[in-house]
Amino acid sequence: MKPHSRSVGPLIAGALTALAAFSFATTGFAEPKHGGTLKMAINPEPPTLMVAVNPQTPVQIVGSKIYEGLLDYSFDLKPEPSLAKSWTVSADGLTYDFKLQDGVKWSDGAPFSAEDVVFSFTKFLPETNVGVRNYMANVESVTAVSPTEVAFKLKSPKPAFLYSFSAEQAPIIPEHVYKDEKDFRNSPKNANPVGTGPFMLDEWKHGEYIKLKRNPNYWQKGKPYLDALYFVVIPDSASRAAALENGEIDATSFNDIEVFDIPRLRKVPTLKVSTKGYEYLSPMMWIEVNNRQKPLSDPRFRKAMMYAIDREFIKDNIWNGLGEVAVGPLAHSTLYFDKSMKPYAYDPKKSTELLDEMGLKPDANGVRARIEMMPLPYGEVWTRMAEYVKQALAKVGIAVELKGADVAGWRKKFADWDYQTTFTYGYQYADPAVRVGRTYTSDNIKKGVPFSNESGYSNPEIDKLFSEGAQEADPAKRQEIYSKIQHILYDDLPVLWIMEMKFVTITNVRVHDLVTGGTGVVSSFANAYVD
Amino acid sequence: MRTARYILGRILKAFLIVLAVAIMNFFLIRIAPGDPATVIAGQSGDADAIYLQQLRSDFGLDEPMPVQLGIYLKKLAVLDFGMSYRERRPVSQIIWERLPPTLEITASAFVLALFAGVLLGTVAAVNRGGVWDRAATAFSLVFYATPLFWVGLLLVLVFSVELDWLPAFGRTTIAGPDSGLPTLLDRLKHLVLPVLTLTLFYLALYARMTRASMVETLDMDFIKTARAKGIGRARILFVHALRNAVLPILTLAGVQVGQLLSGTIIVETIFGWPGLGLLAFNAVLQRDYNTLLAVFFVTSILVVLANLVVDGLYVLIDPRTAART
């Protein structure tokens, strides 16, 4: 394959962005120091650290210090070296060749090799991880070319393939530990994680904390800087804020702190607040609308809803400015976002015109239509969101009845299509071919399955375009395809994109280089150090 | 003989109650919409039908309900609580880890609330209508009427954030002292706020109950007789009056144990206290049936045991109780 391969120059690009990220992260700071411990809040307590078996966020946060992927991603979403030090893609886009780092050992001392990568992608991950199972269906073979080189042969080109190799999505698993296991998901070995990452499990006091210590076999010489990392279980948001303020913990991440507490914490001189490090996830929030039910099935009605909601107000007043008003299905930071598009305006007059056009006239109480909304049961701020929408839609004559449920109930009703409208959010993972499409394509309308196309929106043209976009190798043509997708979805408005959310990492000023790339706190922390 | 029969009857009743509670809980938690598979798949960021099926078969949720109940009861008979769906390790192991921290705060709060409450109530009753009475009544009413979570958060704000005297969460200082007296002191420091939060609420109840009961008792003829006989004030108060007044308080205390345990759900969540309350809270959200059933089972045993103790104390304090049954 070598003679035909074409280097896409990711090495140089990767090195440059790594350099940029590094210089960004270290600007104004002295040399990293060895030693010290860092305490970070974690919520809820992860059920396991075996991230390949249970990829929920807390598991990913802790697990990404123990396990590594082949690649990591920069702030501007360029692939960067991790366990793979370089890679090439063949001209036909079918062969991906990864050169692995030299001298890598597992935390138990056993040598790491390309066979571990083959085992991970052909045996372990397809059985335990839905994302990998899906994209491996398009992989013909994974071969260890040499102990430090592995080649993936695809059935059809998939340029987004390079975005599937983060530690959170595809951690590399030790073959020598699991090769004789029958049931990976229930293996007792999952309780004693063996990885190639900079840290390893030292002590887990259930309900209190997880302590990771330095992995003496780590392949990056001189790293990690920290002696130990504590992930502290604090279930209550207000208590997490208090613990940050009085220095009992050094860091929080994601939505650990309720948005209404953040302005207060910004003023605490011992704390730093940053929204960087969530570019890979780029969480998009939308109102999911059940397209099967009247009047929600009419795009005019959905547009009337959209025009009646003041999203700038939501951003500034409910989220304290943490976010950006969404334009369409793609976030600004996601690849192939169409920069020519503008968000729907706040225009209640247009909203009532559309309702008039549909023949929905106000009754004696001024009500034109009644719909139900299930608030997202993820905390106080989501209740406020639902209450705002109720008020905003009431102004144009749409009466909203709020119907609450807890997380399990919400998840079930949502997956079973037993809802009219609800809030939800999803991660984008850099390339629209990775996860964006699943919300809109008809092959993903699957009753009872979370993260499917719950709205029931079905458009053959959109199905075709998403399928073409996933396979097109030429970036210019991909831009064309994804622009088209964005315009069609913008007009059809199957769901109401509200805001591109910004999660927040808050750290004590003594902490440096915690976040050094687009995967944020879901990365190795090999570079993190404390004063 | 009569006493023995009384106690034996109580134990048999207690056993039947625990069994009934276990069966009821089994069905009760399955009525709530959503199952552990939907929750776990929903947190995984990605799901398909195969994954959901894998999870349900791992948990035995693909069996018919009566079969699931049969398996549950059979295991329960040998105190096997099964595996936690969420943590994928034996529930009994988890319960053993979480029981001591909960006993630590509930027992401390129970004893403190009972003694302080009775004392406060007695002071109020003796000074009926006086300043102390009004102060004690106001104090009890304020804390009885204030939600637990609010008191807890306020205590954190004052003693942890503002004054920085006491830790805001946890049972120990992380990476703190690991042996000897410093560890003990560290433990005690962590105990203060959660125990105080629980105590303040329940103390109020006992204080009010004691006051009412003492006021009534102090008006009774036998107290007047005792006074006429020239018995000392303290003896009348603590031996004659309190012994009689304490019976309804004991009843209340027995009932309160259950409520105290449910109070730990809030207190343990606020203070990140690694006990059964926090475990139950997470298990409800996660629909971790096995864990939740085990927590219910253990707490129902604790409540029943506490009430057995109360029944026993009744007999001790007032032997007529056994005779009446």
Short mmCIF file of C-alpha atoms in Angstrom, two decimals, chain A residues 6 8 78 89-93 96 157-160 162-163 330 334-339 431-433 468-484 486:
data_model
loop_
_atom_site.label_atom_id
_atom_site.label_comp_id
_atom_site.label_asym_id
_atom_site.label_seq_id
_atom_site.Cartn_x
_atom_site.Cartn_y
_atom_site.Cartn_z
CA ARG A 6 -0.57 9.82 0.24
CA VAL A 8 -2.35 14.01 4.33
CA LYS A 78 -7.38 18.42 14.15
CA VAL A 89 -4.57 7.60 4.49
CA SER A 90 -4.37 5.94 1.05
CA ALA A 91 -5.46 7.92 -2.01
CA ASP A 92 -8.63 5.87 -2.43
CA GLY A 93 -9.53 6.66 1.21
CA TYR A 96 -5.64 3.95 7.23
CA PRO A 157 -14.33 5.54 2.09
CA LYS A 158 -15.29 7.29 5.33
CA PRO A 159 -13.36 10.50 5.91
CA ALA A 160 -14.79 10.93 9.41
CA LEU A 162 -10.18 9.73 11.82
CA TYR A 163 -12.57 11.17 14.42
CA LEU A 330 -24.37 21.88 13.15
CA THR A 334 -18.31 21.45 14.01
CA LEU A 335 -16.59 20.79 10.69
CA TYR A 336 -18.56 21.87 7.58
CA PHE A 337 -20.73 24.34 9.46
CA ASP A 338 -22.25 26.65 6.80
CA LYS A 339 -21.08 30.14 7.73
CA ASP A 431 -17.38 15.63 12.01
CA PRO A 432 -21.09 15.62 11.09
CA ALA A 433 -20.71 12.07 9.79
CA GLU A 468 -23.06 10.67 0.55
CA GLY A 469 -21.43 13.10 2.97
CA ALA A 470 -20.09 10.25 5.08
CA GLN A 471 -18.38 8.68 2.06
CA GLU A 472 -17.18 11.68 0.07
CA ALA A 473 -13.41 12.12 0.33
CA ASP A 474 -13.11 15.59 -1.24
CA PRO A 475 -13.54 18.25 1.48
CA ALA A 476 -14.97 20.81 -0.99
CA LYS A 477 -17.65 18.38 -2.12
CA ARG A 478 -18.35 17.42 1.47
CA GLN A 479 -18.87 21.11 2.29
CA GLU A 480 -21.41 21.30 -0.54
CA ILE A 481 -23.27 18.24 0.72
CA TYR A 482 -23.34 19.37 4.34
CA SER A 483 -24.38 22.90 3.36
CA LYS A 484 -27.28 21.42 1.47
CA GLN A 486 -28.12 22.36 6.74
#
